[in-house]
GROMACS .gro file of C-alpha atoms in nm:
model
  385
    1MET     CA    1  -3.941 -12.881  -4.302
    2ALA     CA    2  -3.639 -12.876  -4.099
    3VAL     CA    3  -3.468 -12.815  -4.488
    4MET     CA    4  -3.775 -12.538  -4.449
    5GLU     CA    5  -3.605 -12.427  -4.111
    6SER     CA    6  -3.245 -12.426  -4.286
    7LEU     CA    7  -3.374 -12.225  -4.549
    8LEU     CA    8  -3.530 -11.916  -4.284
    9GLY     CA    9  -3.280 -11.955  -4.061
   10ASN     CA   10  -2.999 -11.845  -4.343
   11GLU     CA   11  -3.258 -11.579  -4.472
   12ALA     CA   12  -3.270 -11.399  -4.119
   13ARG     CA   13  -2.903 -11.375  -4.017
   14ARG     CA   14  -2.878 -11.324  -4.421
   15PHE     CA   15  -3.091 -11.059  -4.309
   16ILE     CA   16  -2.913 -10.909  -4.023
   17LYS     CA   17  -2.643 -10.920  -4.160
   18ARG     CA   18  -2.722 -10.696  -4.411
   19LYS     CA   19  -2.852 -10.438  -4.112
   20ASP     CA   20  -2.543 -10.426  -3.925
   21SER     CA   21  -2.392 -10.335  -4.315
   22ASP     CA   22  -2.665 -10.112  -4.312
   23ALA     CA   23  -2.611  -9.930  -3.998
   24GLY     CA   24  -2.219  -9.965  -4.026
   25GLU     CA   25  -2.249  -9.756  -4.369
   26THR     CA   26  -2.493  -9.491  -4.147
   27GLY     CA   27  -2.287  -9.510  -3.878
   28ARG     CA   28  -1.931  -9.383  -4.106
   29ALA     CA   29  -2.178  -9.138  -4.340
   30LEU     CA   30  -2.233  -8.951  -3.951
   31GLU     CA   31  -1.891  -8.993  -3.889
   32GLU     CA   32  -1.765  -8.829  -4.198
   33LEU     CA   33  -2.046  -8.574  -4.169
   34ARG     CA   34  -1.937  -8.520  -3.849
   35GLY     CA   35  -1.594  -8.431  -3.914
   36THR     CA   36  -1.689  -8.256  -4.212
   37LEU     CA   37  -1.907  -8.033  -4.013
   38TYR     CA   38  -1.654  -7.982  -3.770
   39ASN     CA   39  -1.340  -7.897  -4.007
   40ASP     CA   40  -1.592  -7.673  -4.163
   41LEU     CA   41  -1.738  -7.449  -3.819
   42ARG     CA   42  -1.338  -7.469  -3.624
   43THR     CA   43  -1.103  -7.474  -3.803
   44SER     CA   44  -1.006  -7.079  -4.067
   45GLU     CA   45  -0.976  -7.230  -4.380
   46GLY     CA   46  -1.397  -7.442  -4.301
   47ALA     CA   47  -1.458  -7.101  -4.238
   48LYS     CA   48  -1.403  -6.895  -4.486
   49ARG     CA   49  -1.516  -7.164  -4.679
   50GLN     CA   50  -1.863  -7.148  -4.592
   51GLN     CA   51  -1.921  -6.773  -4.610
   52GLN     CA   52  -1.786  -6.782  -4.885
   53ARG     CA   53  -2.042  -7.062  -4.984
   54PHE     CA   54  -2.315  -6.858  -4.863
   55CYS     CA   55  -2.180  -6.498  -4.863
   56GLY     CA   56  -2.036  -6.457  -5.205
   57PRO     CA   57  -2.066  -6.009  -5.383
   58VAL     CA   58  -2.381  -6.015  -5.487
   59VAL     CA   59  -2.539  -6.193  -5.104
   60ALA     CA   60  -2.217  -5.943  -4.931
   61MET     CA   61  -2.307  -5.639  -5.111
   62THR     CA   62  -2.645  -5.591  -5.088
   63PHE     CA   63  -2.593  -5.713  -4.661
   64ASN     CA   64  -2.387  -5.392  -4.702
   65PHE     CA   65  -2.660  -5.137  -4.867
   66VAL     CA   66  -2.984  -5.234  -4.663
   67VAL     CA   67  -2.758  -5.133  -4.336
   68SER     CA   68  -2.585  -4.811  -4.500
   69ILE     CA   69  -2.928  -4.757  -4.536
   70GLY     CA   70  -3.067  -4.786  -4.226
   71ILE     CA   71  -2.766  -4.687  -4.000
   72ILE     CA   72  -2.825  -4.327  -4.252
   73MET     CA   73  -3.081  -4.244  -4.124
   74THR     CA   74  -3.030  -4.403  -3.788
   75ASN     CA   75  -2.768  -4.145  -3.730
   76LYS     CA   76  -2.958  -3.874  -3.843
   77VAL     CA   77  -3.185  -3.914  -3.563
   78VAL     CA   78  -2.913  -3.920  -3.310
   79MET     CA   79  -2.724  -3.635  -3.434
   80GLY     CA   80  -3.054  -3.467  -3.526
   81LYS     CA   81  -3.375  -3.537  -3.307
   82VAL     CA   82  -3.129  -3.655  -3.012
   83GLY     CA   83  -2.853  -3.405  -3.042
   84PHE     CA   84  -2.589  -3.619  -2.989
   85ASN     CA   85  -2.273  -3.398  -3.128
   86TYR     CA   86  -2.005  -3.623  -3.051
   87PRO     CA   87  -1.902  -3.842  -3.362
   88ILE     CA   88  -1.547  -3.951  -3.241
   89LEU     CA   89  -1.783  -4.100  -2.854
   90LEU     CA   90  -2.085  -4.217  -3.106
   91THR     CA   91  -1.840  -4.426  -3.340
   92LEU     CA   92  -1.672  -4.602  -3.017
   93ILE     CA   93  -1.959  -4.716  -2.853
   94HIS     CA   94  -2.043  -4.847  -3.211
   95TYR     CA   95  -1.697  -5.016  -3.181
   96ALA     CA   96  -1.750  -5.149  -2.810
   97VAL     CA   97  -2.060  -5.266  -2.851
   98ALA     CA   98  -1.939  -5.460  -3.115
   99TRP     CA   99  -1.680  -5.645  -2.992
  100LEU     CA  100  -1.929  -5.692  -2.624
  101LEU     CA  101  -2.134  -5.872  -2.958
  102LEU     CA  102  -1.811  -6.053  -3.042
  103ALA     CA  103  -1.747  -6.176  -2.702
  104ILE     CA  104  -2.056  -6.299  -2.653
  105PHE     CA  105  -2.023  -6.485  -2.971
  106LYS     CA  106  -1.697  -6.684  -2.895
  107THR     CA  107  -1.857  -6.782  -2.517
  108LEU     CA  108  -2.067  -6.924  -2.727
  109ALA     CA  109  -1.855  -7.118  -2.974
  110LEU     CA  110  -2.007  -6.951  -3.263
  111LEU     CA  111  -1.757  -6.654  -3.353
  112PRO     CA  112  -1.508  -6.861  -3.648
  113VAL     CA  113  -1.197  -6.947  -3.557
  114SER     CA  114  -0.871  -6.732  -3.686
  115PRO     CA  115  -0.589  -6.855  -3.887
  116PRO     CA  116  -0.225  -6.987  -3.676
  117SER     CA  117  -0.062  -6.625  -3.595
  118LYS     CA  118   0.235  -6.771  -3.754
  119SER     CA  119   0.016  -6.690  -4.102
  120THR     CA  120  -0.001  -6.312  -4.011
  121PRO     CA  121   0.254  -6.118  -3.819
  122TYR     CA  122   0.024  -5.934  -3.515
  123THR     CA  123   0.190  -5.601  -3.707
  124SER     CA  124  -0.059  -5.679  -4.007
  125ILE     CA  125  -0.289  -5.762  -3.735
  126PHE     CA  126  -0.195  -5.361  -3.530
  127SER     CA  127  -0.247  -5.247  -3.827
  128LEU     CA  128  -0.549  -5.265  -3.904
  129GLY     CA  129  -0.642  -5.161  -3.558
  130VAL     CA  130  -0.493  -4.780  -3.611
  131VAL     CA  131  -0.621  -4.744  -3.909
  132MET     CA  132  -1.010  -4.835  -3.888
  133SER     CA  133  -0.960  -4.613  -3.604
  134PHE     CA  134  -0.880  -4.315  -3.830
  135ALA     CA  135  -1.109  -4.399  -4.091
  136SER     CA  136  -1.479  -4.439  -3.920
  137GLY     CA  137  -1.378  -4.142  -3.624
  138LEU     CA  138  -1.272  -3.903  -3.909
  139ALA     CA  139  -1.531  -3.977  -4.173
  140ASN     CA  140  -1.795  -3.940  -3.901
  141ALA     CA  141  -1.584  -3.599  -3.775
  142SER     CA  142  -1.649  -3.510  -4.150
  143LEU     CA  143  -2.007  -3.556  -4.229
  144ASN     CA  144  -2.050  -3.359  -3.810
  145HIS     CA  145  -1.803  -3.078  -3.952
  146ASN     CA  146  -1.928  -3.084  -4.357
  147SER     CA  147  -2.220  -3.135  -4.595
  148ILE     CA  148  -2.367  -3.452  -4.709
  149GLY     CA  149  -2.265  -3.322  -5.058
  150PHE     CA  150  -1.886  -3.224  -4.883
  151TYR     CA  151  -1.882  -3.515  -4.718
  152GLN     CA  152  -1.911  -3.747  -5.096
  153MET     CA  153  -1.722  -3.535  -5.272
  154ALA     CA  154  -1.459  -3.624  -5.076
  155LYS     CA  155  -1.507  -3.964  -5.066
  156ILE     CA  156  -1.531  -3.948  -5.470
  157ALA     CA  157  -1.092  -3.909  -5.364
  158VAL     CA  158  -1.083  -4.235  -5.195
  159THR     CA  159  -1.136  -4.413  -5.581
  160PRO     CA  160  -0.760  -4.274  -5.736
  161THR     CA  161  -0.611  -4.341  -5.384
  162ILE     CA  162  -0.707  -4.698  -5.381
  163VAL     CA  163  -0.590  -4.678  -5.723
  164PHE     CA  164  -0.264  -4.607  -5.654
  165ALA     CA  165  -0.209  -4.765  -5.390
  166GLU     CA  166  -0.240  -5.049  -5.544
  167PHE     CA  167  -0.005  -4.996  -5.817
  168ILE     CA  168   0.248  -4.886  -5.529
  169LEU     CA  169   0.196  -5.225  -5.332
  170PHE     CA  170   0.091  -5.482  -5.501
  171ASN     CA  171   0.136  -5.336  -5.892
  172LYS     CA  172  -0.187  -5.391  -5.985
  173THR     CA  173  -0.324  -5.158  -6.243
  174ILE     CA  174  -0.652  -5.179  -6.418
  175SER     CA  175  -0.787  -5.209  -6.754
  176HIS     CA  176  -0.864  -4.824  -6.990
  177ASN     CA  177  -1.260  -4.951  -6.962
  178LYS     CA  178  -1.301  -4.982  -6.586
  179VAL     CA  179  -1.072  -4.644  -6.561
  180VAL     CA  180  -1.289  -4.457  -6.794
  181ALA     CA  181  -1.564  -4.530  -6.562
  182LEU     CA  182  -1.446  -4.477  -6.251
  183GLY     CA  183  -1.428  -4.184  -6.419
  184VAL     CA  184  -1.786  -4.154  -6.484
  185VAL     CA  185  -1.936  -4.278  -6.179
  186SER     CA  186  -1.675  -3.961  -5.976
  187ALA     CA  187  -1.802  -3.708  -6.240
  188GLY     CA  188  -2.161  -3.844  -6.223
  189VAL     CA  189  -2.168  -3.801  -5.806
  190ALA     CA  190  -1.928  -3.473  -5.859
  191LEU     CA  191  -2.258  -3.382  -6.019
  192ALA     CA  192  -2.541  -3.520  -5.826
  193GLN     CA  193  -2.349  -3.318  -5.503
  194VAL     CA  194  -2.273  -3.021  -5.646
  195THR     CA  195  -2.621  -2.832  -5.459
  196ASP     CA  196  -2.509  -2.917  -5.167
  197LEU     CA  197  -2.053  -2.793  -5.123
  198GLN     CA  198  -2.074  -2.651  -4.757
  199PHE     CA  199  -1.738  -2.705  -4.526
  200ASN     CA  200  -1.573  -2.493  -4.325
  201PHE     CA  201  -1.183  -2.495  -4.308
  202PHE     CA  202  -1.166  -2.762  -4.031
  203GLY     CA  203  -1.403  -2.972  -4.170
  204ALA     CA  204  -1.226  -3.002  -4.477
  205CYS     CA  205  -0.930  -3.035  -4.259
  206ILE     CA  206  -1.032  -3.404  -4.175
  207ALA     CA  207  -1.224  -3.426  -4.469
  208VAL     CA  208  -0.899  -3.443  -4.659
  209ALA     CA  209  -0.742  -3.605  -4.392
  210TRP     CA  210  -0.972  -3.977  -4.422
  211ILE     CA  211  -0.872  -4.004  -4.760
  212ILE     CA  212  -0.573  -4.232  -4.696
  213PRO     CA  213  -0.662  -4.384  -4.388
  214SER     CA  214  -1.008  -4.474  -4.563
  215ALA     CA  215  -0.849  -4.594  -4.880
  216ILE     CA  216  -0.595  -4.865  -4.650
  217ASN     CA  217  -0.884  -4.970  -4.474
  218LYS     CA  218  -1.072  -5.116  -4.788
  219ILE     CA  219  -0.731  -5.273  -4.949
  220LEU     CA  220  -0.615  -5.456  -4.590
  221TRP     CA  221  -0.952  -5.503  -4.498
  222SER     CA  222  -0.993  -5.692  -4.857
  223ASN     CA  223  -0.603  -5.905  -4.933
  224LEU     CA  224  -0.579  -6.027  -4.558
  225GLN     CA  225  -0.913  -6.200  -4.641
  226GLN     CA  226  -0.892  -6.261  -4.964
  227GLN     CA  227  -0.523  -6.423  -4.866
  228ALA     CA  228  -0.477  -6.552  -4.527
  229ASN     CA  229  -0.815  -6.742  -4.470
  230TRP     CA  230  -0.957  -6.473  -4.200
  231THR     CA  231  -1.310  -6.416  -4.210
  232ALA     CA  232  -1.480  -6.114  -4.091
  233LEU     CA  233  -1.587  -6.218  -3.807
  234ALA     CA  234  -1.240  -6.367  -3.718
  235LEU     CA  235  -1.090  -6.040  -3.802
  236MET     CA  236  -1.335  -5.821  -3.691
  237TRP     CA  237  -1.273  -5.991  -3.262
  238LYS     CA  238  -0.909  -5.912  -3.346
  239THR     CA  239  -0.929  -5.596  -3.432
  240THR     CA  240  -1.148  -5.467  -3.216
  241PRO     CA  241  -0.925  -5.386  -2.915
  242VAL     CA  242  -0.678  -5.205  -3.084
  243THR     CA  243  -0.902  -4.989  -3.284
  244VAL     CA  244  -1.159  -4.900  -2.954
  245LEU     CA  245  -0.785  -4.785  -2.794
  246PHE     CA  246  -0.726  -4.510  -3.077
  247LEU     CA  247  -1.075  -4.416  -3.077
  248LEU     CA  248  -1.013  -4.312  -2.724
  249ALA     CA  249  -0.715  -4.144  -2.775
  250LEU     CA  250  -0.929  -3.917  -3.031
  251MET     CA  251  -1.219  -3.841  -2.862
  252PRO     CA  252  -0.995  -3.579  -2.639
  253TRP     CA  253  -0.888  -3.387  -3.027
  254LEU     CA  254  -1.222  -3.468  -3.201
  255ASP     CA  255  -1.510  -3.430  -3.001
  256PRO     CA  256  -1.615  -3.098  -2.840
  257PRO     CA  257  -1.680  -3.087  -2.462
  258GLY     CA  258  -1.981  -3.198  -2.244
  259ALA     CA  259  -2.037  -3.589  -2.388
  260LEU     CA  260  -2.052  -3.692  -1.967
  261LEU     CA  261  -2.305  -3.403  -1.949
  262PHE     CA  262  -2.567  -3.551  -2.196
  263LYS     CA  263  -2.878  -3.655  -2.079
  264TRP     CA  264  -2.888  -4.064  -2.097
  265ASP     CA  265  -3.249  -4.051  -2.084
  266LEU     CA  266  -3.457  -4.422  -2.189
  267GLN     CA  267  -3.533  -4.296  -2.567
  268ASN     CA  268  -3.211  -4.133  -2.674
  269SER     CA  269  -2.997  -4.434  -2.472
  270SER     CA  270  -3.228  -4.656  -2.664
  271ALA     CA  271  -3.188  -4.438  -3.002
  272VAL     CA  272  -2.775  -4.450  -2.974
  273LEU     CA  273  -2.774  -4.844  -2.880
  274ILE     CA  274  -3.021  -4.903  -3.174
  275SER     CA  275  -2.723  -4.673  -3.358
  276ALA     CA  276  -2.426  -4.959  -3.262
  277LEU     CA  277  -2.630  -5.266  -3.363
  278LEU     CA  278  -2.670  -5.100  -3.656
  279GLY     CA  279  -2.266  -5.029  -3.627
  280PHE     CA  280  -2.217  -5.354  -3.602
  281LEU     CA  281  -2.359  -5.510  -3.910
  282LEU     CA  282  -2.204  -5.219  -4.131
  283GLN     CA  283  -1.919  -5.358  -3.980
  284TRP     CA  284  -1.923  -5.684  -4.042
  285SER     CA  285  -2.100  -5.648  -4.378
  286GLY     CA  286  -1.819  -5.379  -4.506
  287ALA     CA  287  -1.599  -5.632  -4.417
  288LEU     CA  288  -1.857  -5.911  -4.553
  289ALA     CA  289  -1.796  -5.711  -4.955
  290LEU     CA  290  -1.423  -5.618  -4.839
  291GLY     CA  291  -1.323  -6.010  -4.882
  292ALA     CA  292  -1.580  -6.100  -5.154
  293THR     CA  293  -1.470  -5.822  -5.431
  294SER     CA  294  -1.237  -5.562  -5.421
  295ALA     CA  295  -1.142  -5.255  -5.202
  296THR     CA  296  -1.313  -5.060  -5.507
  297SER     CA  297  -1.587  -5.215  -5.543
  298HIS     CA  298  -1.669  -5.157  -5.288
  299VAL     CA  299  -1.597  -4.785  -5.322
  300VAL     CA  300  -1.838  -4.797  -5.599
  301LEU     CA  301  -2.080  -4.999  -5.363
  302GLY     CA  302  -2.122  -4.648  -5.194
  303GLN     CA  303  -2.153  -4.393  -5.465
  304PHE     CA  304  -2.428  -4.653  -5.569
  305LYS     CA  305  -2.608  -4.594  -5.175
  306THR     CA  306  -2.554  -4.266  -5.245
  307CYS     CA  307  -2.699  -4.232  -5.548
  308MET     CA  308  -2.992  -4.479  -5.514
  309ILE     CA  309  -3.059  -4.238  -5.191
  310LEU     CA  310  -3.111  -3.931  -5.441
  311ILE     CA  311  -3.272  -4.070  -5.692
  312GLY     CA  312  -3.535  -4.251  -5.399
  313GLY     CA  313  -3.594  -3.875  -5.196
  314TYR     CA  314  -3.601  -3.776  -5.583
  315LEU     CA  315  -3.928  -4.043  -5.652
  316LEU     CA  316  -4.098  -4.190  -5.372
  317PHE     CA  317  -4.114  -3.836  -5.091
  318ASP     CA  318  -4.139  -3.566  -5.318
  319SER     CA  319  -3.733  -3.398  -5.257
  320ASP     CA  320  -3.626  -3.145  -5.546
  321PRO     CA  321  -3.261  -3.228  -5.548
  322GLY     CA  322  -3.248  -3.025  -5.879
  323PHE     CA  323  -3.215  -3.066  -6.251
  324ILE     CA  324  -2.823  -3.140  -6.229
  325SER     CA  325  -2.831  -3.315  -5.945
  326ILE     CA  326  -3.033  -3.589  -6.056
  327CYS     CA  327  -2.850  -3.589  -6.423
  328GLY     CA  328  -2.514  -3.659  -6.250
  329ALA     CA  329  -2.705  -3.988  -6.096
  330VAL     CA  330  -2.787  -4.080  -6.338
  331VAL     CA  331  -2.470  -4.028  -6.504
  332ALA     CA  332  -2.318  -4.226  -6.233
  333LEU     CA  333  -2.492  -4.496  -6.193
  334GLY     CA  334  -2.461  -4.541  -6.580
  335GLY     CA  335  -2.078  -4.561  -6.518
  336MET     CA  336  -2.163  -4.820  -6.267
  337SER     CA  337  -2.367  -5.068  -6.436
  338VAL     CA  338  -2.072  -5.025  -6.728
  339TYR     CA  339  -1.783  -5.150  -6.414
  340THR     CA  340  -1.991  -5.381  -6.284
  341SER     CA  341  -2.065  -5.569  -6.652
  342LEU     CA  342  -1.646  -5.547  -6.721
  343ASN     CA  343  -1.597  -5.660  -6.339
  344LEU     CA  344  -1.820  -5.949  -6.472
  345LYS     CA  345  -1.649  -6.000  -6.786
  346GLU     CA  346  -1.308  -6.040  -6.604
  347THR     CA  347  -1.483  -6.289  -6.369
  348LYS     CA  348  -1.562  -6.503  -6.581
  349LYS     CA  349  -1.198  -6.524  -6.792
  350GLU     CA  350  -1.056  -6.584  -6.518
  351LYS     CA  351  -1.272  -6.897  -6.412
  352SER     CA  352  -1.261  -7.051  -6.790
  353SER     CA  353  -0.879  -7.041  -6.765
  354GLY     CA  354  -0.862  -7.143  -6.449
  355SER     CA  355  -0.708  -7.018  -6.106
  356SER     CA  356  -0.446  -7.267  -6.143
  357SER     CA  357  -0.285  -7.142  -6.525
  358ASN     CA  358  -0.388  -6.764  -6.432
  359PRO     CA  359  -0.067  -6.540  -6.506
  360HIS     CA  360  -0.273  -6.234  -6.385
  361GLN     CA  361  -0.337  -6.368  -6.030
  362LYS     CA  362  -0.401  -6.040  -5.754
  363GLN     CA  363  -0.074  -5.983  -5.537
  364THR     CA  364  -0.114  -5.969  -5.195
  365LEU     CA  365  -0.001  -5.824  -4.896
  366PRO     CA  366   0.378  -6.005  -4.739
  367LEU     CA  367   0.178  -6.138  -4.433
  368SER     CA  368   0.398  -6.443  -4.347
  369LYS     CA  369   0.770  -6.472  -4.272
  370PRO     CA  370   0.978  -6.688  -4.508
  371LYS     CA  371   0.964  -7.036  -4.622
  372THR     CA  372   1.214  -7.281  -4.482
  373GLN     CA  373   1.273  -7.583  -4.649
  374LEU     CA  374   1.039  -7.750  -4.431
  375GLU     CA  375   0.693  -7.554  -4.585
  376PRO     CA  376   0.518  -7.552  -4.976
  377THR     CA  377   0.593  -7.400  -5.212
  378PRO     CA  378   0.415  -7.115  -5.331
  379GLU     CA  379   0.279  -7.342  -5.631
  380GLU     CA  380   0.172  -7.610  -5.365
  381THR     CA  381  -0.090  -7.338  -5.183
  382SER     CA  382  -0.179  -7.054  -5.444
  383GLU     CA  383  -0.462  -7.333  -5.521
  384ASP     CA  384  -0.598  -7.271  -5.090
  385ILE     CA  385  -0.469  -6.921  -5.118
   0.00000   0.00000   0.00000
């Protein structure tokens, strides 16, 4: 009997020890999980990894495509039926609502952490905010003063501007096949819009002035996210106040008088507010797409939206843009397919060769000061970037 009690006691002690060991392992696993979540959510590097994990190129560009269609329809209502013909003020409302939403996210601790200030000089953030105000404000002003066809024609010029600017700033070149594909896309979009080229001298000047800020805006958004661990929301939070200030300065010059006399009833205010909410989503999705791809790919996505709207109207709503426009849209879509295929092949080639040994790494903006002896060398930090 004593032997049995001794055996049972030993078994009970081993069982309790095993339970304690399992509990300890569970506790350590929970601590590791908590540390991982904190690192992913409360550091700029972790937040960037989460953005790349959940919002890759396909998701980001699809998000941007859907939101763009929604805001085009909404803005047609706002500037048409509602009669809100103040493009700069509308853009200002968009960014003001975006900044308010970002402030709420920050209060609720939902806003991703920004990288350390020493990694990105404030001049880079300030420059992006200024360029954003001109790119967004002049885009809406061009759409207000020109026909949609001429507005899309002006957007075609953004593609070669980006290619030229990236060559000057970063010595970045693209392959001959890509140049041909982009040329086919531009020619197709031009044919698709050739029947709607109505403009005036003032509208044409605005369209031309918009081309360079639009190209630089896309390049800066893409490079700041890909180089310095910026997420889309964190970068929006830093740049939006600067954009709002410069839009206030542009408003007296480009908006017609009478904004204070607009009838702000429930219906009109609701339409403007919906447009502003979609504007926030458009800015966010556009930033995600630029961070996941490149400035040129984002322009091609915009031209894809144009062609899909034209073909969708013809197939679904019996609109008749004309045989030449339909052919142009089909040609442009073919060029986009080739361009996308070339991008996918390059991506696979880069992955197979390995990022550490790839001699054709992307050139990036010089965002930080020269390294001191105590700081890691470029070779040590290339994997993190």
